[in-house]
C-alpha positions in Angstrom: 81.0 71.9 124.2 84.8 71.5 124.1 87.6 73.3 125.9 89.4 75.5 123.3 93.0 74.6 123.0 95.8 75.1 120.4 94.7 71.8 118.9 91.2 73.2 118.4 92.7 76.2 116.6 94.9 74.1 114.4 91.9 72.0 113.3 89.9 74.9 111.9 89.0 74.6 108.3 86.5 76.3 105.9 83.1 74.7 106.2 80.9 76.7 103.8 78.9 78.2 106.6 79.4 80.3 109.8 80.0 78.2 112.9 80.9 78.9 116.5 83.2 77.0 118.9 82.4 77.9 122.5 84.7 77.2 125.4 83.5 74.8 128.1 85.6 76.3 130.9 85.2 80.1 130.3 81.5 80.6 129.6 81.0 83.3 127.0 84.4 82.8 125.3 84.6 81.3 121.9 85.7 81.4 118.2 83.7 82.5 115.3 84.6 80.8 111.9 83.3 82.3 108.7 82.2 80.2 105.7 85.7 80.8 104.2 87.5 79.7 107.3 88.5 83.1 108.7 88.5 82.7 112.5 88.3 85.3 115.3 88.1 85.1 119.1 84.9 86.4 120.5 83.3 87.0 123.9 79.5 87.2 124.4 77.1 87.4 127.2 74.5 89.7 128.9 75.2 92.9 130.7 73.7 92.9 134.2 70.2 94.3 133.9 71.0 95.2 130.3 71.3 93.9 126.7 73.3 91.0 125.3 76.6 91.7 123.6 79.1 90.0 121.3 82.6 91.5 121.0 85.4 90.5 118.6 88.7 90.2 120.4 90.9 89.6 117.3 92.0 87.2 114.6 93.5 83.9 115.7 96.5 84.8 113.6 97.3 88.0 115.5 96.0 87.2 119.0 97.2 84.4 121.2 94.8 82.1 122.9 96.1 83.2 126.3 95.7 86.9 125.5 92.2 86.4 124.1 91.1 84.5 127.2 92.5 87.3 129.5 90.6 89.9 127.5 87.4 87.8 127.6 87.7 87.4 131.4 88.0 91.1 132.0 85.0 91.9 129.7 82.8 89.2 131.3 83.7 90.5 134.7 82.8 94.1 133.7 79.5 93.0 132.2 78.5 91.2 135.5 79.0 94.5 137.3 76.7 96.2 134.9 79.4 97.9 132.8 78.8 97.9 129.1 82.1 96.5 127.7 81.4 97.5 124.1 82.1 101.2 124.7 85.3 102.4 126.4 84.1 106.0 126.1 80.9 107.9 127.0 78.1 106.6 124.9 74.6 108.0 124.2 71.3 106.9 125.9 69.6 104.5 123.6 66.7 106.9 123.0 69.2 109.4 121.4 71.1 106.8 119.4 70.0 107.9 115.9 71.0 106.4 112.6 73.3 109.4 112.1 74.9 108.7 115.5 75.4 105.0 114.7 77.0 105.9 111.3 79.4 108.3 113.0 80.3 105.7 115.6 80.9 103.1 112.9 83.2 105.4 110.9 85.1 106.6 114.0 86.0 103.2 115.6 86.9 101.2 112.4 89.9 101.5 110.1 88.3 101.7 106.6 89.4 103.1 103.3 88.2 106.6 102.1 86.3 104.9 99.3 84.5 102.6 101.7 83.6 105.5 103.9 82.1 107.4 101.0 80.1 104.3 100.0 78.7 104.0 103.5 77.7 107.6 103.7 76.2 107.6 100.2 74.1 104.5 100.7 72.7 105.6 104.1 71.8 109.1 102.7 70.4 107.7 99.4 68.4 104.8 100.7 67.5 105.9 104.3 67.8 109.7 104.2 64.5 110.2 106.0 65.7 107.9 108.8 68.9 109.8 109.4 67.8 111.5 112.6 65.4 108.7 113.6 66.2 106.9 116.9 67.3 103.4 116.0 64.6 101.9 118.3 62.0 103.1 115.8 63.7 101.3 112.8 61.7 98.1 112.9 61.5 95.0 110.7 58.2 96.0 109.1 59.7 99.5 108.4 62.7 97.9 106.7 60.5 95.5 104.6 58.4 98.5 103.4 61.6 100.4 102.5 62.9 97.5 100.5 59.6 97.3 98.4 59.8 101.1 97.9 63.4 100.9 96.6 62.5 98.1 94.3 59.6 100.0 92.8 61.8 103.0 92.3 63.9 101.0 89.9 66.9 100.3 92.1 68.6 96.9 91.4 68.3 94.1 93.9 72.1 94.0 94.3 72.2 97.7 95.1 69.4 97.4 97.6 71.0 94.4 99.2 74.3 96.3 99.5 72.4 99.3 101.2 70.8 96.9 103.7 74.2 95.3 104.5 75.5 98.7 105.2 72.5 99.5 107.4 73.0 96.3 109.3 76.6 97.0 110.0 75.9 100.6 111.1 73.0 99.6 113.4 75.4 97.1 115.0 76.9 100.1 116.8 73.7 100.8 118.8 72.5 99.2 122.0 69.5 97.6 120.4 69.3 93.9 121.3 68.3 92.5 117.9 69.4 94.0 114.6 66.1 94.9 112.7 67.8 94.1 109.3 68.4 90.5 110.4 64.8 90.3 111.8 63.3 91.6 108.6 65.3 89.3 106.4 64.1 86.3 108.3 60.5 87.4 108.8 59.9 88.5 105.2 62.1 86.0 103.5 64.6 88.2 101.6 68.4 88.1 101.5 70.8 91.0 101.9 73.5 89.1 100.0 74.4 90.0 96.4 73.4 87.6 93.7 76.2 85.9 91.9 76.9 87.4 88.4 76.6 85.2 85.3 78.9 87.5 83.3 82.5 86.4 82.8 84.6 88.7 84.9 88.0 87.8 83.6 90.0 88.6 80.5 90.2 86.1 77.6 93.3 85.4 75.5 92.7 88.2 72.9 92.0 90.8 75.5 95.3 89.9 77.3 97.2 90.0 74.0 95.7 93.3 73.1 96.7 94.8 76.5 100.3 93.6 76.0 100.4 94.9 72.5 99.1 98.3 73.7 101.9 98.4 76.2 104.6 97.6 73.6 103.5 100.5 71.5 103.3 103.2 74.2 105.8 105.8 75.2 106.3 106.9 78.8 106.3 110.6 77.8 104.1 113.3 76.3 105.0 115.8 73.5 105.9 118.7 75.8 108.9 119.8 77.9 108.9 121.2 81.3 111.3 123.7 82.9 112.0 125.4 86.2 113.3 128.9 86.3 113.9 128.6 82.5 116.1 125.5 83.0 115.2 122.7 80.6 114.3 119.6 82.4 113.6 117.3 79.5 110.4 115.6 78.4 107.7 115.5 81.0 106.9 111.9 82.3 103.4 110.7 81.8 101.8 108.1 84.1 101.3 104.9 82.1 98.0 103.4 83.0 98.5 100.5 80.6 101.7 99.6 82.4 99.8 99.8 85.7 97.0 97.6 84.5 99.5 95.0 83.1 101.3 95.1 86.4 98.0 94.1 88.2 97.4 91.4 85.6 100.8 90.0 86.3 100.6 89.9 90.2 96.8 89.4 90.6 96.5 92.7 92.3 93.7 95.1 93.2 93.7 98.7 91.9 95.0 100.0 95.2 98.2 98.0 94.6 98.9 100.6 91.9 98.2 103.8 93.7 99.6 102.5 97.1 102.9 101.4 95.6 105.7 103.7 96.6 109.4 103.5 95.8 110.3 102.7 99.4 108.4 99.5 99.1 110.8 98.3 96.4 113.7 96.3 98.0 116.3 96.2 95.2 118.7 94.2 97.3 116.3 91.4 97.9 114.5 92.0 94.6 111.0 92.0 96.2 108.1 94.3 96.6 106.9 94.6 100.2 103.3 95.7 100.6 102.8 96.6 104.3 99.6 95.5 106.0 98.2 99.0 106.1 98.1 99.2 102.3 96.3 95.9 101.8 92.6 95.3 101.9 93.2 92.1 103.9 95.4 94.0 106.4 98.2 91.6 106.0 101.7 92.1 104.5 102.2 90.8 101.0 105.7 90.2 99.5 106.0 89.9 95.7 109.1 88.7 93.9 110.4 91.1 91.3 110.9 88.8 88.3 110.5 88.9 84.6 107.9 91.2 83.3 107.2 92.6 86.8 110.8 93.8 86.9 110.7 95.2 83.4 107.6 97.2 84.2 108.6 98.5 87.6 112.1 99.7 86.5 110.7 101.2 83.3 108.7 103.7 85.4 110.1 107.3 85.5 110.2 109.5 88.6 107.1 111.6 88.2 107.2 115.3 89.0 103.7 115.6 90.6 103.9 112.4 92.8 107.6 111.4 92.8 107.1 108.9 95.7 104.5 106.8 93.7 105.9 104.2 91.3 103.2 104.7 88.8 102.7 108.4 89.5 98.9 108.0 89.9 96.5 108.7 92.8 93.2 106.8 93.2 91.2 109.1 91.0 93.9 109.5 88.4 94.1 105.7 88.0 90.3 105.2 87.7 89.9 108.0 85.2 92.8 106.8 83.0 91.7 103.2 83.3 88.2 104.0 82.1 89.5 106.1 79.2 92.5 103.9 78.0 92.2 100.4 79.3 88.5 99.6 79.7 88.0 100.0 75.9 90.4 97.1 75.5 89.2 94.9 78.3 85.5 95.9 78.5 85.8 95.1 82.2 86.6 97.0 85.4 90.0 96.8 87.1 88.6 94.1 89.4 88.7 91.7 86.5 92.5 91.8 86.4 92.8 90.0 89.8 90.2 87.4 88.7 92.0 87.0 85.4 95.2 86.1 87.2 93.5 83.4 89.3 91.6 82.0 86.3 94.7 81.6 84.0 97.1 80.5 86.8 94.8 77.6 87.3 95.4 76.5 83.8 99.0 75.6 84.7 97.8 73.1 87.3 98.0 75.3 90.5 95.4 74.2 93.0 93.1 76.7 94.9 95.4 76.8 98.0 98.4 77.8 95.9 96.3 80.4 94.0 94.9 81.7 97.3 98.4 82.1 98.7 99.4 84.0 95.5 96.4 86.3 96.1 97.3 86.7 99.8 94.0 85.1 100.9 93.8 84.4 104.6 92.1 81.0 104.2 95.1 79.8 102.1 97.8 81.3 104.3 96.3 80.5 107.6 96.9 76.7 107.3 98.1 74.7 110.2 100.0 75.7 113.3 103.3 75.0 111.5 102.5 77.2 108.5 101.2 80.0 110.7 104.1 80.1 113.2 107.2 78.7 111.4 106.7 79.3 107.7 105.3 82.8 108.0 108.8 84.2 107.2 107.5 83.6 103.7 110.7 82.3 102.1 108.9 79.2 100.9 105.9 81.3 99.7 108.2 83.7 97.9 109.9 80.8 96.0 106.5 79.3 95.1 105.1 82.7 94.0 108.1 83.4 91.9 107.5 80.1 90.0 103.8 81.1 89.6 104.7 84.5 88.3 107.1 83.1 85.7 104.4 80.6 84.7 101.7 83.2 84.2 104.1 85.5 82.3 104.9 82.6 79.9 101.2 82.0 79.5 100.5 85.6 78.7 103.3 85.6 76.1 101.8 82.5 74.7 98.5 84.4 74.2 100.5 87.4 72.7 101.7 85.1 70.0 98.1 84.3 69.0 97.5 81.0 70.9 94.4 79.9 72.7 94.2 78.9 76.4 93.8 75.2 75.5 96.7 75.2 73.0 99.7 73.3 74.3 102.0 75.8 76.0 105.6 75.0 75.1 108.4 75.5 77.5 110.3 77.1 74.6 108.1 80.0 73.6 110.4 81.0 70.8 110.0 77.8 68.8 107.5 79.6 66.6 110.4 81.3 64.9 111.1 78.0 63.1 107.7 78.3 61.3 108.4 81.8 60.0 110.2 82.4 56.7 112.6 85.4 56.2 112.2 88.6 58.2 108.4 88.6 58.7 106.0 90.9 60.6 105.5 88.2 63.1 109.2 87.9 63.8 109.5 91.7 64.2 106.5 91.7 66.6 108.1 88.8 68.7 111.3 90.8 69.0 109.4 94.0 69.9 107.8 92.0 72.7 111.2 90.8 73.9 112.7 94.2 73.6 110.0 95.7 75.8 110.5 93.0 78.4 114.3 92.4 78.5 114.3 90.6 81.8 111.6 88.2 80.7 113.3 87.9 77.4 116.4 86.5 79.2 114.2 83.9 80.8 112.8 82.8 77.4 116.1 82.8 75.7 117.6 80.6 78.3 115.1 77.9 77.3 115.5 78.1 73.5 118.2 77.0 71.0 121.3 78.8 69.9 119.9 79.1 66.4 116.8 80.9 67.6 118.8 83.3 69.7 120.9 84.1 66.6 117.7 84.9 64.6 116.6 87.4 67.3 120.0 89.0 67.4 119.9 89.4 63.6 116.5 91.1 63.7 117.7 93.4 66.5 120.8 94.5 64.6 118.6 95.5 61.5 116.9 98.1 63.7 113.2 97.6 62.8 112.1 99.3 66.1 
């Protein structure tokens, strides 16, 4: 059992399974490493004349080794005196710790999104409603096994049931019971609470991406009505554009909350970057995105919305979901989660390795890296430059698909060379120019890589006013 040092921390890598590193000097202090390489300091032991405990002290990225050891020493000292270190406030006797009490504890001491909180409440009430006021001591492994069979017979899917039991396991972790009964039941009765991997493709193919881009080029940002205040004409009422929002996520590899959390004060026009603060991200870590090409075209095409003027896309959570289901899902046939997976899938076609892709997606295992990358490169200038290159590459690939190409067709550095194959003023030429007109900043990037003759053709089409 080694003594934990900075060298120990620097050597941490994903292993495919959960492992623990325990300190040889300070008994009870250690590091927990997940299968994906996320590492946190922990302290564990037994309370004098009481149950065992394990407490997370913080991520190795945000907590120093010295600070973690100091916390661990205080907790271990309290436990030896018989003080339960898991609760800084008055707790309930174990006999009165019901499932309801554990759920309330879980929701009150953790920072989780409103949608996750709703999921926890719904799953507990749907799958374990009759246990709600039951003392957790009475929730045993056999009882859990019986409930699992009952849920299966009722027609619930195995993935849904597994998700409910994962929620139950997390909630029961707030009690003083020594062994979590969900863990015991899974081992004793040989079932898993993990979701089974899906066999369905969860990313967009070339034609779906091209259709989404075409839909965006045909849309207007307004509706056929005017609005006024005190009989003063204010012009055409802006309409939130969910296709623009979905395309934005497709361009940055974002989650849906990256749309409804994006406010105008996150747009740094001077640095030409988007700064997502840690509080707005699922991974609780700041993410900086260069505003380049199509991203710039979409962001600055958004009007100031009257209902939610601080939001770039003018949509709340529910507004985005409703509009996505009505307008975008008929095109993609997939949920908004597919947009992030699409980005990762197609960026890989341009030769970017999993680490670079992970950095683009703000994954901790890719960003954590070595001591050097954690402490000296975290100013993100290097990552911003690399991400800018990746964003231009994925935009060029999406434009490649918009021109009717497949993923395995050679992607030319000069995307406008197709103009040489077209005779006269054709529908294809007009569509190409409509694309470029909709994305003027990206158009400039492409025109810088083409010939003078092709630029003249595009200028001629533009002057004829086909759109």
